[in-house]
Amino acid sequence: MMFATIGRFAVRRRTWVFVAAILFVVLGGFWGSGAGGVLGGGAGLDHPHGESAQANRLLAGTLGRHVADVVVMYESDTMSVDDPRFRRQVEQAVARLLRDSYEWVESYYSTGSADFVSHDRHKTYVALQLPGAVEEEQGAVHDRILPLLDAPGLTERFGGLTAVGRQFNTISDRDLATAELLSFPLLIILLLVVFRSLVAAALPLAIAVLVAVGSLVVLRIVGGLVDLSTAAINVVVILGLGLATDYALLIVNRFREELAVGRVDENGVVRPAAAGDAAARAPAIENAAARAPEAGDAAVSGTAIENDAVHAAAIENAVVRAIATAGRTVAVSGITVAVTLGGLLVFPSRFLTSLAYAGVSVVLFAVISALTVLPALLRVAGHRIDALRVPLVGRRRTRPEGRRWYRTAHAVMRRPVTVVLGITLALGALGTPLLGAVWSRPAEWALPADTDSVIVTRQLAEEFPYDPTKVISTVVRMPGPAGTPEAKAQLDAFAQRLGRIDGVERARVTGTEGDLARITLGYSLSPYGQEIRDVVAKLRAEPPPPGATALFANRPAAIADMLAMIGDGLPWMLLITSVVTFVVLFLAFGSVTLPLKTVLTNLLSLSAAFGAMVLIFQDGFLSGLLGFTAPGFIDANMPVMIAAIAFGLAMDYEVFMLARIREHYLASRDPVESVAVGVQHTARIVTAAALLLGVVVGAFVITNVTVLKMIGVGLVVALVVDATIVRGLLVPASMKLLGPWAWWAPRPLARWWDRHGLPEPEQPTMPVAAPVSVPDAGRRSR
């Protein structure tokens, strides 16, 4: 079989595998470390082809955007804005700006407008529009002018969209570093507890290094061809650790089983070998003889050579067998996870596209590393896989009938209808808050309350008559020159109609250039809620002058376009994911009912996670405990990202479990017992994998950025629900209801699968044979 061949090649060519892996880590790590330099600095959340993006491209020309990108708030407890010292400090700060660092700059002292003065007259702001058509260019200018706008004797704070983006990146990077610093030691401890030895616990970390390096190499290559976001790096960390742990857990656990059940035990005793082991023993005996000392060395006998060869062959067979079974499961799971994450490519936003490239590259290298480097490491470790045991962690050996998950599976299968209906209703109820979700995008509301941009936003809303960041720009393309008296009259009439729409407070023509005109609209509503999007819909429904077209830009319009993009792409993503899940699971198991069951159960766990997100982050449940202020809406990108990652991981767990159930079903043809034994064999792996990944993503909950908390809470809830309720209870109950029909396929498809499917490896028989004693075999394994 293909996977057995891969495992055998990795074992017998392990030296070359190690050399290639080390060279790849060194060279790829050096080159891939530059991936951050080719990735964009901004989040890239907006719809690049939406109406607002088209309007921005038109406004980026000579007409100009006419919106404040940065608002610098100056404040004094003792001086008013009328004090000459206050004025001098502000004007000197503005005078330090080079002319190429802004498109325009306005202040109370340059305009005389009362809009720039707070009600208590102790605060004023300077509004700037920065050059550059994209957020990365504007962000670079922001960083350059930041120190120039310092005003001694005054308190200055920076707000506006560009300042929000820079502060968001700074705080996120700091929080992610802190989260990784806290989670990594805990992850190491849990790896030791789960794997029960230092040697075994080191294996997933070795695979994670390969995954991270390989993914950075891919990101640097792809980042040089398409526009990617730095958010991709964070996904590499999360998924790399998660998948490396998942796959290492599965394969190492199977390797240990193969050693214990018919190869070599902990005392170095070779147990009855599977049919076909003799073929593997012959070259091993020849190699052992070639390595023997000179003929005169009486310490080495033919029996010792034979025992050494048998021992080596037994370990090799255990590795090959583990890759033939668990490796097949890893490959099937990896394909499904990769395509699930690749489904994010249906969304044109840079953020989601970057997640797709990052996710697929992580899965690719996780599967390749698990199927090549890991078997080579296992062959070298041999029985030393259990060396350096963790002291306080025992290793109980009881029959499956005595295991908790085995008993739980049987208990569940005695009342399958009750369990399926009860869990379905419970998870459905947990998902009901999703029906009332208000979607938006991250901004200053996601930052800590003491952040500059949050304070400036609050001050503009509460203490000033006008917020220069709350602007909707309308670009009108007239059928002729926009500067003629007739065109101006039509534009003024159009602006008046727009100004009469509820929610719009100001509307005036602020510029013309050729056949283009700009109308600037002011509003006071929150730019992130549903009310302002209703205003945008009404604005877009208002007919422009005859023969003209009108496009709307800035935050409310961009958010509306982003939500439309996600709404349009989501059905396609679900369709792609469902079809691929169906095809891959059918190829693996030859069933058409299992894929349908899998998709439905995965959607149930996702709905529960999304319901929890709405309840916590929109409605404020547990907000005090988690340390944030509920904004009243949810970042629409987070459920899409969480759905892709959580669905992929759920497929991991599903394939792990179904593969083991199928293996026992083929041997016994007992649908009930095969489910119980399959659950018992995989429950600990699934629970441990979910726990380890939960530690990594759960660290996001302690961050100060609300959207990072959303990632942590959403993924943790999805993992907990899927690894316990769904895998431990719902899967066995639903499998009992399906019975033999779980493995059913229409006859034409069944015949096709017999010829072209990916069947499980045949289970070898275990002939009775006398054990052969191998002294100190554990220390002499290679």
PDB file of C-alpha atoms in Angstrom, residues 44 46-49 218-219 222-223 225-229 232 337-361 565-566 568-577 580 637 640-641 643-645:
ATOM      1  CA  GLY A  44      -6.870  44.091   4.372  1.00  0.00           C
ATOM      2  CA  ASP A  46     -12.279  45.626   2.907  1.00  0.00           C
ATOM      3  CA  HIS A  47     -13.795  44.392  -0.330  1.00  0.00           C
ATOM      4  CA  PRO A  48     -11.212  45.379  -2.975  1.00  0.00           C
ATOM      5  CA  HIS A  49     -13.793  45.380  -5.772  1.00  0.00           C
ATOM      6  CA  VAL A 218       5.509  29.410   1.021  1.00  0.00           C
ATOM      7  CA  LEU A 219       4.247  32.743   2.336  1.00  0.00           C
ATOM      8  CA  VAL A 222       3.259  33.723  -2.540  1.00  0.00           C
ATOM      9  CA  GLY A 223       3.684  37.140  -0.903  1.00  0.00           C
ATOM     10  CA  LEU A 225       3.229  37.305  -6.256  1.00  0.00           C
ATOM     11  CA  VAL A 226      -0.003  38.425  -4.567  1.00  0.00           C
ATOM     12  CA  ASP A 227      -0.887  40.921  -1.837  1.00  0.00           C
ATOM     13  CA  LEU A 228      -0.972  39.173   1.554  1.00  0.00           C
ATOM     14  CA  SER A 229      -1.596  40.358   5.101  1.00  0.00           C
ATOM     15  CA  ALA A 232      -1.089  35.106   7.930  1.00  0.00           C
ATOM     16  CA  VAL A 337      -8.509  20.520   6.125  1.00  0.00           C
ATOM     17  CA  ALA A 338      -6.476  22.079   3.313  1.00  0.00           C
ATOM     18  CA  VAL A 339      -9.454  22.366   0.987  1.00  0.00           C
ATOM     19  CA  THR A 340     -11.620  23.708   3.808  1.00  0.00           C
ATOM     20  CA  LEU A 341      -9.109  26.486   4.449  1.00  0.00           C
ATOM     21  CA  GLY A 342      -8.584  26.943   0.723  1.00  0.00           C
ATOM     22  CA  GLY A 343     -12.300  27.695   0.473  1.00  0.00           C
ATOM     23  CA  LEU A 344     -11.470  31.114   1.937  1.00  0.00           C
ATOM     24  CA  LEU A 345     -10.113  32.048  -1.499  1.00  0.00           C
ATOM     25  CA  VAL A 346     -13.682  32.683  -2.633  1.00  0.00           C
ATOM     26  CA  PHE A 347     -13.480  35.899  -0.581  1.00  0.00           C
ATOM     27  CA  PRO A 348     -11.431  38.575  -2.383  1.00  0.00           C
ATOM     28  CA  SER A 349     -10.360  40.427   0.784  1.00  0.00           C
ATOM     29  CA  ARG A 350      -6.652  40.276   1.498  1.00  0.00           C
ATOM     30  CA  PHE A 351      -7.208  39.151   5.104  1.00  0.00           C
ATOM     31  CA  LEU A 352      -9.205  36.033   4.203  1.00  0.00           C
ATOM     32  CA  THR A 353      -7.070  35.261   1.157  1.00  0.00           C
ATOM     33  CA  SER A 354      -3.976  35.399   3.349  1.00  0.00           C
ATOM     34  CA  LEU A 355      -5.586  33.013   5.817  1.00  0.00           C
ATOM     35  CA  ALA A 356      -6.239  30.606   2.963  1.00  0.00           C
ATOM     36  CA  TYR A 357      -2.633  30.621   1.727  1.00  0.00           C
ATOM     37  CA  ALA A 358      -1.256  30.391   5.263  1.00  0.00           C
ATOM     38  CA  GLY A 359      -3.647  27.617   6.258  1.00  0.00           C
ATOM     39  CA  VAL A 360      -3.090  25.472   3.168  1.00  0.00           C
ATOM     40  CA  SER A 361       0.691  25.795   3.460  1.00  0.00           C
ATOM     41  CA  MET A 565     -18.749  40.302   0.029  1.00  0.00           C
ATOM     42  CA  ILE A 566     -18.875  37.846   2.938  1.00  0.00           C
ATOM     43  CA  ASP A 568     -21.972  36.474  -1.324  1.00  0.00           C
ATOM     44  CA  GLY A 569     -18.947  34.250  -0.723  1.00  0.00           C
ATOM     45  CA  LEU A 570     -20.198  32.271   2.259  1.00  0.00           C
ATOM     46  CA  PRO A 571     -22.580  29.964   0.307  1.00  0.00           C
ATOM     47  CA  TRP A 572     -19.772  29.147  -2.131  1.00  0.00           C
ATOM     48  CA  MET A 573     -17.377  28.390   0.710  1.00  0.00           C
ATOM     49  CA  LEU A 574     -19.947  26.112   2.360  1.00  0.00           C
ATOM     50  CA  LEU A 575     -20.639  24.398  -0.971  1.00  0.00           C
ATOM     51  CA  ILE A 576     -16.946  23.817  -1.700  1.00  0.00           C
ATOM     52  CA  THR A 577     -16.310  22.555   1.830  1.00  0.00           C
ATOM     53  CA  VAL A 580     -14.859  18.195  -0.855  1.00  0.00           C
ATOM     54  CA  ASN A 637     -14.441  38.236   9.602  1.00  0.00           C
ATOM     55  CA  VAL A 640     -15.523  33.035   8.780  1.00  0.00           C
ATOM     56  CA  MET A 641     -11.967  32.481   9.988  1.00  0.00           C
ATOM     57  CA  ALA A 643     -15.407  28.365  10.813  1.00  0.00           C
ATOM     58  CA  ALA A 644     -12.580  27.463   8.434  1.00  0.00           C
ATOM     59  CA  ILE A 645     -10.130  26.533  11.201  1.00  0.00           C
TER      60      ILE A 645
END
